[in-house]
Amino acid sequence: MSTRPARPVRLGPRSVTALALVSLIGLFAFCWPLFADAGSAVTSHAGDAPWLFAALLPLLVAVVVATIADCGMDAKAVAMLGVLAAVGAALRPLGAGTAGLEPMFFLMVLSGRVLGPGFGFVLGAVTMFASALLTGGVGPWMPFQMLSMGWFTMGAGLLPGPSTLRGRGELLMLSAYGFVAAFAYGTIMNLQGWVLLQGLSSGISFQPGAPLQENLVRFLAYVTATSLGWDLGRAVLTVVLTLTIGRTLLKALRRATRRANFEAQVTFEGPGRPSAGEAPHRTYVTYDSE
């Protein structure tokens, strides 16, 4: 039996289009208050959530359908996403509210690496949705959390060397990504809440209609004063878990992916049909030996 490295699910043209569309909508939802004039009712930014959620759900389905159409996968791929989302949702309450210690981020990094950017994006968003239902964290922030976690997980799937880089080098790369991306997640979520807060000191509060660079300076001061320690706890835990048990979990995820026959390669041995008394030619499906 021949072997080949297990690869993440590839992005096809339809998958790229769907991901680009949902990301553009998400970026607009996060950033439009920064470009609004002074007379705009930016406090209605909280009212974006129902519309964003309504747009997000069909786009998530579109990403899944486009990925399946591009790569020819079956329902087992979607079933794996469901299992991983359930595990991630169960992990979130273990650390939420305790110095930013959230073990679900570690699972999202490794899952995105194995499943690829398209399914990684959907996994991150669905996991955050399920965990919000589980913890009672449903609110106007939820669709923004879904987008942020989707980008977080998708980024892990876009890292280089998915089919060749293995061992300690891969773990170090995933740890570095998890550390940086944990801060990025916290920063973009702060942007969503910062424009709604009132009564802050003028040095860190959002000023509608102010020049973009001035508001960005205030935002940086706000992040430093309010959430830097929380994001650090999330980043450090992600690194520790990746370096300690990441190798074992990566092997388990890749083994499950092989058994689900994602993009299985079929090869045939021997030309033509067998003659009388000759054993039939066999068909082999190639898998990774890891």
mmCIF file of N, CA and C in Angstrom, residues 15 18-19 22 56-67 77-78 81-82 84-85 108 112 115-130 146-147 149-151 153-154:
data_model
loop_
_atom_site.group_PDB
_atom_site.id
_atom_site.type_symbol
_atom_site.label_atom_id
_atom_site.label_comp_id
_atom_site.label_asym_id
_atom_site.label_seq_id
_atom_site.Cartn_x
_atom_site.Cartn_y
_atom_site.Cartn_z
ATOM 1 N N SER A 15 -15.158 28.072 -2.994
ATOM 2 C CA SER A 15 -14.872 28.258 -1.571
ATOM 3 C C SER A 15 -14.247 29.624 -1.318
ATOM 4 N N ALA A 18 -16.921 32.369 -1.573
ATOM 5 C CA ALA A 18 -17.802 32.412 -0.400
ATOM 6 C C ALA A 18 -17.081 32.996 0.806
ATOM 7 N N LEU A 19 -15.827 32.598 1.021
ATOM 8 C CA LEU A 19 -15.068 33.121 2.157
ATOM 9 C C LEU A 19 -14.795 34.612 1.993
ATOM 10 N N VAL A 22 -18.117 36.563 2.858
ATOM 11 C CA VAL A 22 -18.449 36.633 4.281
ATOM 12 C C VAL A 22 -17.426 37.490 5.027
ATOM 13 N N LEU A 56 -24.926 35.994 8.100
ATOM 14 C CA LEU A 56 -23.825 35.080 8.359
ATOM 15 C C LEU A 56 -24.214 33.623 8.175
ATOM 16 N N LEU A 57 -25.393 33.246 8.649
ATOM 17 C CA LEU A 57 -25.780 31.836 8.611
ATOM 18 C C LEU A 57 -25.833 31.273 7.186
ATOM 19 N N PRO A 58 -26.545 31.916 6.243
ATOM 20 C CA PRO A 58 -26.539 31.346 4.889
ATOM 21 C C PRO A 58 -25.162 31.375 4.240
ATOM 22 N N LEU A 59 -24.322 32.350 4.604
ATOM 23 C CA LEU A 59 -22.985 32.389 4.040
ATOM 24 C C LEU A 59 -22.114 31.263 4.587
ATOM 25 N N LEU A 60 -22.308 30.900 5.844
ATOM 26 C CA LEU A 60 -21.591 29.758 6.399
ATOM 27 C C LEU A 60 -21.990 28.473 5.681
ATOM 28 N N VAL A 61 -23.284 28.326 5.450
ATOM 29 C CA VAL A 61 -23.748 27.160 4.690
ATOM 30 C C VAL A 61 -23.154 27.180 3.286
ATOM 31 N N ALA A 62 -23.060 28.368 2.699
ATOM 32 C CA ALA A 62 -22.501 28.480 1.352
ATOM 33 C C ALA A 62 -21.035 28.062 1.325
ATOM 34 N N VAL A 63 -20.273 28.398 2.372
ATOM 35 C CA VAL A 63 -18.874 27.984 2.438
ATOM 36 C C VAL A 63 -18.765 26.464 2.482
ATOM 37 N N VAL A 64 -19.608 25.829 3.312
ATOM 38 C CA VAL A 64 -19.587 24.369 3.407
ATOM 39 C C VAL A 64 -19.950 23.734 2.074
ATOM 40 N N VAL A 65 -21.037 24.209 1.465
ATOM 41 C CA VAL A 65 -21.492 23.637 0.196
ATOM 42 C C VAL A 65 -20.442 23.845 -0.891
ATOM 43 N N ALA A 66 -19.837 25.040 -0.936
ATOM 44 C CA ALA A 66 -18.823 25.316 -1.942
ATOM 45 C C ALA A 66 -17.596 24.437 -1.751
ATOM 46 N N THR A 67 -17.198 24.211 -0.497
ATOM 47 C CA THR A 67 -16.033 23.368 -0.235
ATOM 48 C C THR A 67 -16.312 21.929 -0.627
ATOM 49 N N ALA A 77 -17.544 14.606 6.324
ATOM 50 C CA ALA A 77 -16.797 15.820 6.621
ATOM 51 C C ALA A 77 -17.611 16.756 7.497
ATOM 52 N N VAL A 78 -18.891 16.908 7.177
ATOM 53 C CA VAL A 78 -19.761 17.760 7.973
ATOM 54 C C VAL A 78 -19.950 17.165 9.367
ATOM 55 N N LEU A 81 -17.049 18.094 11.495
ATOM 56 C CA LEU A 81 -17.178 19.468 11.949
ATOM 57 C C LEU A 81 -18.108 19.560 13.152
ATOM 58 N N GLY A 82 -19.208 18.799 13.101
ATOM 59 C CA GLY A 82 -20.144 18.818 14.210
ATOM 60 C C GLY A 82 -19.524 18.309 15.498
ATOM 61 N N LEU A 84 -16.257 18.245 16.309
ATOM 62 C CA LEU A 84 -15.253 19.190 16.794
ATOM 63 C C LEU A 84 -15.894 20.445 17.377
ATOM 64 N N ALA A 85 -16.989 20.899 16.765
ATOM 65 C CA ALA A 85 -17.683 22.073 17.301
ATOM 66 C C ALA A 85 -18.260 21.774 18.677
ATOM 67 N N MET A 108 -9.040 24.984 18.230
ATOM 68 C CA MET A 108 -9.328 25.627 16.960
ATOM 69 C C MET A 108 -8.070 25.752 16.099
ATOM 70 N N GLY A 112 -8.039 23.811 12.565
ATOM 71 C CA GLY A 112 -7.877 24.583 11.343
ATOM 72 C C GLY A 112 -6.695 24.104 10.529
ATOM 73 N N LEU A 115 -8.005 20.606 8.986
ATOM 74 C CA LEU A 115 -9.157 20.663 8.097
ATOM 75 C C LEU A 115 -9.007 21.681 6.966
ATOM 76 N N GLY A 116 -8.125 22.653 7.133
ATOM 77 C CA GLY A 116 -7.954 23.650 6.094
ATOM 78 C C GLY A 116 -8.747 24.916 6.363
ATOM 79 N N PRO A 117 -8.486 25.983 5.605
ATOM 80 C CA PRO A 117 -9.072 27.294 5.908
ATOM 81 C C PRO A 117 -10.579 27.371 5.733
ATOM 82 N N GLY A 118 -11.127 26.732 4.689
ATOM 83 C CA GLY A 118 -12.567 26.838 4.453
ATOM 84 C C GLY A 118 -13.386 26.205 5.559
ATOM 85 N N PHE A 119 -13.123 24.918 5.826
ATOM 86 C CA PHE A 119 -13.845 24.250 6.898
ATOM 87 C C PHE A 119 -13.421 24.787 8.254
ATOM 88 N N GLY A 120 -12.173 25.289 8.357
ATOM 89 C CA GLY A 120 -11.743 25.897 9.604
ATOM 90 C C GLY A 120 -12.566 27.117 9.948
ATOM 91 N N PHE A 121 -12.856 27.947 8.949
ATOM 92 C CA PHE A 121 -13.679 29.133 9.201
ATOM 93 C C PHE A 121 -15.056 28.739 9.715
ATOM 94 N N VAL A 122 -15.675 27.771 9.056
ATOM 95 C CA VAL A 122 -17.005 27.342 9.483
ATOM 96 C C VAL A 122 -16.945 26.715 10.879
ATOM 97 N N LEU A 123 -15.921 25.922 11.147
ATOM 98 C CA LEU A 123 -15.785 25.303 12.460
ATOM 99 C C LEU A 123 -15.685 26.349 13.556
ATOM 100 N N GLY A 124 -14.853 27.366 13.358
ATOM 101 C CA GLY A 124 -14.723 28.406 14.367
ATOM 102 C C GLY A 124 -16.031 29.122 14.638
ATOM 103 N N ALA A 125 -16.752 29.470 13.577
ATOM 104 C CA ALA A 125 -18.014 30.191 13.743
ATOM 105 C C ALA A 125 -19.075 29.325 14.421
ATOM 106 N N VAL A 126 -19.191 28.072 13.982
ATOM 107 C CA VAL A 126 -20.204 27.184 14.566
ATOM 108 C C VAL A 126 -19.879 26.862 16.023
ATOM 109 N N THR A 127 -18.591 26.689 16.335
ATOM 110 C CA THR A 127 -18.192 26.422 17.714
ATOM 111 C C THR A 127 -18.569 27.577 18.630
ATOM 112 N N MET A 128 -18.330 28.790 18.184
ATOM 113 C CA MET A 128 -18.679 29.944 19.005
ATOM 114 C C MET A 128 -20.192 30.069 19.173
ATOM 115 N N PHE A 129 -20.936 29.763 18.121
ATOM 116 C CA PHE A 129 -22.395 29.784 18.217
ATOM 117 C C PHE A 129 -22.891 28.749 19.225
ATOM 118 N N ALA A 130 -22.353 27.530 19.139
ATOM 119 C CA ALA A 130 -22.781 26.471 20.056
ATOM 120 C C ALA A 130 -22.396 26.787 21.493
ATOM 121 N N MET A 146 -18.546 35.010 16.331
ATOM 122 C CA MET A 146 -18.521 33.947 15.330
ATOM 123 C C MET A 146 -17.570 34.288 14.186
ATOM 124 N N LEU A 147 -17.644 35.528 13.716
ATOM 125 C CA LEU A 147 -16.741 35.947 12.641
ATOM 126 C C LEU A 147 -15.278 35.920 13.090
ATOM 127 N N MET A 149 -13.827 34.226 15.519
ATOM 128 C CA MET A 149 -13.327 32.869 15.716
ATOM 129 C C MET A 149 -13.165 32.154 14.377
ATOM 130 N N GLY A 150 -14.048 32.452 13.423
ATOM 131 C CA GLY A 150 -13.892 31.888 12.089
ATOM 132 C C GLY A 150 -12.588 32.322 11.449
ATOM 133 N N TRP A 151 -12.258 33.605 11.550
ATOM 134 C CA TRP A 151 -10.990 34.090 11.005
ATOM 135 C C TRP A 151 -9.805 33.477 11.748
ATOM 136 N N THR A 153 -9.584 30.531 13.221
ATOM 137 C CA THR A 153 -9.378 29.144 12.816
ATOM 138 C C THR A 153 -8.941 29.053 11.358
ATOM 139 N N MET A 154 -9.485 29.899 10.507
ATOM 140 C CA MET A 154 -9.103 29.910 9.101
ATOM 141 C C MET A 154 -7.618 30.225 8.943
#
